[in-house]
Amino acid sequence: MAMMNVLTDIRYWVAAAIVVAMLVGSLGEIVSDLVILVLMLQMIAAMHGLSFHRKDFKADAKPIFWSFVSCFGICTIITLLIGALFIPGNENLWYGWVMLAAVPSGVSVITLSLMMRGNRVMSVLALTVTYLIALGLTPLITTVFIGNAISPLEIFKYVLLFIAVPLLVNVPLKKVRINRNAKVVFINIMMFLLMVFSIGNNRDFIFGEPDVVALILLACVVRTFGVSLVMIHILKRRGADRDNSVVYMGFAVWKNSGLATTMCLVLLSGIPEASLPCVLSLLMESVWFAVMTGYIKKRWPPAKSIQEEVLTTG
């Protein structure tokens, strides 16, 4: 039981990932492919047991809308404002903040809804809608602020990889009952690998510019912990639906930092430090997730414990 408590606690995995990433360093060009594979596997596990229909989009229209606003309203605007503070000192870092602001939410918001016992079905629907809108919005944001657009086809590829493929894979897996602890451990392993690949790939720059790294990490603390704590306080005080609110919080904090890092490497290959805000954001988002999972359980627990592994909508 003690070992299972450790394996299901994301905090231990995050700490271990940081140590391993600093010891191993970069694995080379294969990193981007490994990140994609890890995110796909994580999504398959997070979506396991979900069942929803076309009518659910209409039923959850309002929560889906607010999830989108949280992503491209709250999160994008705050990220741009924070990034603008780095322009006087290092304009190259600004490009990285713009890329982070432009991408949609991280696919791990679905993992978040599972771990925090939020509205998991709505989180999948909202993520799907957000990614489809990002087909036009992400290229627009990058064009306006850095004059270099992300191709809509690139975004569409990630819609297929991170949403369509996991949903298709889960069709035959619906009949397979998977213990929740086993699912959580697998998701934690995927999070560990994601951090090792992404952080290790930028180890040399992190060691070479400690002052810059410290400032970016401080900015990331404000963007994650600051925003989420204010949101939870306001939503709880206003009597908002708890299960939807934790999803809004995830969309307002968790960007697809892995995608943003990859886009920096592709579109801004001549500016290696541009990817640093994205990489350190991934690190801070992982730490935030580890801390907030426990915080939410105490600060705003679900109305009743969810025992079933398979969530359906009627």
Tab-separated table of N, CA, C and O in Angstrom, residues 76 79-80 82-84 86-87 90-103 141-142 145-146 150 216 220 223 255-257 259-265 267-268 271-281:
chain	number	residue	atom	x	y	z
A	76	THR	N	-3.853	33.093	-22.591
A	76	THR	CA	-3.095	33.734	-23.670
A	76	THR	C	-2.749	35.179	-23.341
A	76	THR	O	-1.608	35.613	-23.522
A	79	THR	N	-0.145	35.386	-20.534
A	79	THR	CA	1.163	34.935	-21.026
A	79	THR	C	1.830	36.017	-21.869
A	79	THR	O	3.041	36.261	-21.761
A	80	LEU	N	1.058	36.696	-22.709
A	80	LEU	CA	1.604	37.780	-23.532
A	80	LEU	C	2.056	38.952	-22.666
A	80	LEU	O	3.114	39.544	-22.915
A	82	ILE	N	3.032	38.870	-19.514
A	82	ILE	CA	4.247	38.478	-18.797
A	82	ILE	C	5.439	38.456	-19.748
A	82	ILE	O	6.535	38.934	-19.422
A	83	GLY	N	5.224	37.910	-20.946
A	83	GLY	CA	6.306	37.830	-21.921
A	83	GLY	C	6.822	39.188	-22.342
A	83	GLY	O	8.026	39.353	-22.614
A	84	ALA	N	5.936	40.177	-22.399
A	84	ALA	CA	6.338	41.524	-22.812
A	84	ALA	C	7.362	42.124	-21.857
A	84	ALA	O	8.162	42.984	-22.252
A	86	PHE	N	9.926	40.761	-20.801
A	86	PHE	CA	11.263	40.274	-21.143
A	86	PHE	C	11.832	40.944	-22.391
A	86	PHE	O	12.999	40.729	-22.728
A	87	ILE	N	11.029	41.754	-23.083
A	87	ILE	CA	11.484	42.382	-24.324
A	87	ILE	C	12.709	43.270	-24.117
A	87	ILE	O	13.684	43.187	-24.893
A	90	ASN	N	15.831	40.729	-23.278
A	90	ASN	CA	16.152	39.706	-24.279
A	90	ASN	C	14.926	39.490	-25.153
A	90	ASN	O	14.032	38.707	-24.811
A	91	GLU	N	14.891	40.145	-26.279
A	91	GLU	CA	13.720	40.069	-27.156
A	91	GLU	C	13.492	38.660	-27.691
A	91	GLU	O	12.359	38.284	-27.994
A	92	ASN	N	14.558	37.869	-27.777
A	92	ASN	CA	14.413	36.499	-28.272
A	92	ASN	C	13.510	35.668	-27.374
A	92	ASN	O	12.792	34.781	-27.845
A	93	LEU	N	13.542	35.946	-26.073
A	93	LEU	CA	12.663	35.234	-25.149
A	93	LEU	C	11.203	35.590	-25.388
A	93	LEU	O	10.307	34.759	-25.192
A	94	TRP	N	10.957	36.818	-25.821
A	94	TRP	CA	9.588	37.252	-26.133
A	94	TRP	C	8.965	36.353	-27.187
A	94	TRP	O	7.788	35.995	-27.105
A	95	TYR	N	9.747	35.955	-28.189
A	95	TYR	CA	9.230	35.075	-29.233
A	95	TYR	C	8.738	33.750	-28.649
A	95	TYR	O	7.733	33.195	-29.087
A	96	GLY	N	9.460	33.245	-27.662
A	96	GLY	CA	9.046	32.005	-27.015
A	96	GLY	C	7.755	32.164	-26.246
A	96	GLY	O	6.881	31.284	-26.272
A	97	TRP	N	7.604	33.300	-25.554
A	97	TRP	CA	6.359	33.565	-24.822
A	97	TRP	C	5.180	33.674	-25.782
A	97	TRP	O	4.076	33.206	-25.484
A	98	VAL	N	5.410	34.298	-26.937
A	98	VAL	CA	4.344	34.417	-27.937
A	98	VAL	C	3.921	33.031	-28.420
A	98	VAL	O	2.732	32.734	-28.551
A	99	MET	N	4.897	32.188	-28.694
A	99	MET	CA	4.580	30.837	-29.154
A	99	MET	C	3.793	30.085	-28.098
A	99	MET	O	2.837	29.355	-28.413
A	100	LEU	N	4.149	30.256	-26.844
A	100	LEU	CA	3.436	29.608	-25.744
A	100	LEU	C	2.004	30.129	-25.654
A	100	LEU	O	1.062	29.364	-25.431
A	101	ALA	N	1.840	31.432	-25.826
A	101	ALA	CA	0.513	32.035	-25.758
A	101	ALA	C	-0.369	31.605	-26.918
A	101	ALA	O	-1.601	31.550	-26.790
A	102	ALA	N	0.247	31.299	-28.061
A	102	ALA	CA	-0.515	31.029	-29.278
A	102	ALA	C	-1.061	29.616	-29.366
A	102	ALA	O	-2.089	29.390	-30.015
A	103	VAL	N	-0.397	28.663	-28.721
A	103	VAL	CA	-0.836	27.272	-28.847
A	103	VAL	C	-2.052	27.015	-27.951
A	103	VAL	O	-2.288	27.735	-26.985
A	141	ILE	N	-2.247	34.522	-34.150
A	141	ILE	CA	-1.510	35.110	-33.024
A	141	ILE	C	-0.016	35.182	-33.326
A	141	ILE	O	0.630	36.206	-33.082
A	142	THR	N	0.547	34.105	-33.871
A	142	THR	CA	1.981	34.117	-34.172
A	142	THR	C	2.318	35.110	-35.277
A	142	THR	O	3.376	35.746	-35.248
A	145	PHE	N	2.182	38.815	-33.716
A	145	PHE	CA	3.187	39.191	-32.728
A	145	PHE	C	4.633	38.891	-33.122
A	145	PHE	O	5.551	39.553	-32.629
A	146	ILE	N	4.855	37.896	-33.989
A	146	ILE	CA	6.244	37.625	-34.381
A	146	ILE	C	6.401	37.493	-35.886
A	146	ILE	O	7.499	37.245	-36.380
A	150	ILE	N	2.266	29.576	-37.595
A	150	ILE	CA	2.237	28.127	-37.542
A	150	ILE	C	1.198	27.652	-38.555
A	150	ILE	O	0.078	28.135	-38.584
A	216	ILE	N	12.470	33.563	-15.527
A	216	ILE	CA	11.412	32.889	-16.283
A	216	ILE	C	10.595	31.990	-15.360
A	216	ILE	O	9.363	31.944	-15.455
A	220	CYS	N	6.663	32.094	-14.529
A	220	CYS	CA	5.815	30.907	-14.672
A	220	CYS	C	5.021	30.618	-13.403
A	220	CYS	O	3.897	30.113	-13.459
A	223	ARG	N	2.089	32.816	-13.605
A	223	ARG	CA	1.172	32.368	-14.661
A	223	ARG	C	0.404	31.112	-14.276
A	223	ARG	O	-0.698	30.876	-14.777
A	255	LYS	N	-0.886	25.264	-20.944
A	255	LYS	CA	-0.713	25.351	-22.390
A	255	LYS	C	0.005	24.099	-22.898
A	255	LYS	O	0.635	23.369	-22.123
A	256	ASN	N	-0.094	23.849	-24.195
A	256	ASN	CA	0.626	22.718	-24.785
A	256	ASN	C	2.091	23.125	-24.955
A	256	ASN	O	2.544	23.455	-26.053
A	257	SER	N	2.812	23.095	-23.851
A	257	SER	CA	4.201	23.549	-23.842
A	257	SER	C	5.095	22.678	-24.723
A	257	SER	O	6.072	23.160	-25.298
A	259	LEU	N	4.169	21.242	-27.552
A	259	LEU	CA	3.940	21.713	-28.920
A	259	LEU	C	4.632	23.051	-29.146
A	259	LEU	O	5.260	23.275	-30.190
A	260	ALA	N	4.536	23.948	-28.167
A	260	ALA	CA	5.168	25.262	-28.293
A	260	ALA	C	6.689	25.117	-28.424
A	260	ALA	O	7.321	25.820	-29.219
A	261	THR	N	7.266	24.198	-27.661
A	261	THR	CA	8.712	23.952	-27.751
A	261	THR	C	9.089	23.450	-29.139
A	261	THR	O	10.062	23.916	-29.749
A	262	THR	N	8.301	22.506	-29.636
A	262	THR	CA	8.563	21.958	-30.968
A	262	THR	C	8.451	23.036	-32.037
A	262	THR	O	9.278	23.118	-32.962
A	263	MET	N	7.448	23.894	-31.918
A	263	MET	CA	7.254	24.955	-32.903
A	263	MET	C	8.406	25.967	-32.862
A	263	MET	O	8.808	26.505	-33.892
A	264	CYS	N	8.933	26.222	-31.668
A	264	CYS	CA	10.090	27.120	-31.560
A	264	CYS	C	11.294	26.518	-32.280
A	264	CYS	O	12.032	27.220	-32.985
A	265	LEU	N	11.488	25.222	-32.105
A	265	LEU	CA	12.630	24.561	-32.738
A	265	LEU	C	12.504	24.558	-34.258
A	265	LEU	O	13.500	24.643	-34.976
A	267	LEU	N	10.244	26.743	-36.235
A	267	LEU	CA	10.052	28.062	-36.829
A	267	LEU	C	11.114	29.071	-36.418
A	267	LEU	O	11.351	30.042	-37.130
A	268	LEU	N	11.724	28.851	-35.260
A	268	LEU	CA	12.713	29.805	-34.751
A	268	LEU	C	14.039	29.093	-34.510
A	268	LEU	O	14.681	29.268	-33.476
A	271	ILE	N	17.093	30.881	-33.256
A	271	ILE	CA	17.026	31.531	-31.937
A	271	ILE	C	16.803	30.440	-30.886
A	271	ILE	O	15.668	30.230	-30.427
A	272	PRO	N	17.831	29.713	-30.507
A	272	PRO	CA	17.665	28.567	-29.601
A	272	PRO	C	17.055	28.920	-28.251
A	272	PRO	O	16.293	28.137	-27.678
A	273	GLU	N	17.348	30.123	-27.724
A	273	GLU	CA	16.825	30.481	-26.403
A	273	GLU	C	15.328	30.779	-26.423
A	273	GLU	O	14.694	30.875	-25.366
A	274	ALA	N	14.751	30.916	-27.615
A	274	ALA	CA	13.319	31.212	-27.706
A	274	ALA	C	12.474	30.104	-27.091
A	274	ALA	O	11.376	30.352	-26.586
A	275	SER	N	12.979	28.870	-27.121
A	275	SER	CA	12.202	27.746	-26.589
A	275	SER	C	12.246	27.671	-25.065
A	275	SER	O	11.478	26.918	-24.452
A	276	LEU	N	13.115	28.461	-24.434
A	276	LEU	CA	13.294	28.361	-22.981
A	276	LEU	C	12.021	28.643	-22.189
A	276	LEU	O	11.700	27.893	-21.258
A	277	PRO	N	11.230	29.712	-22.509
A	277	PRO	CA	9.989	29.915	-21.762
A	277	PRO	C	9.039	28.725	-21.869
A	277	PRO	O	8.336	28.399	-20.900
A	278	CYS	N	9.025	28.070	-23.021
A	278	CYS	CA	8.134	26.924	-23.219
A	278	CYS	C	8.594	25.726	-22.386
A	278	CYS	O	7.786	25.044	-21.747
A	279	VAL	N	9.895	25.472	-22.387
A	279	VAL	CA	10.445	24.343	-21.635
A	279	VAL	C	10.250	24.540	-20.139
A	279	VAL	O	9.797	23.628	-19.420
A	280	LEU	N	10.580	25.727	-19.641
A	280	LEU	CA	10.443	25.990	-18.206
A	280	LEU	C	8.982	26.068	-17.800
A	280	LEU	O	8.628	25.756	-16.653
A	281	SER	N	8.118	26.471	-18.739
A	281	SER	CA	6.684	26.473	-18.456
A	281	SER	C	6.192	25.045	-18.250
A	281	SER	O	5.376	24.772	-17.366
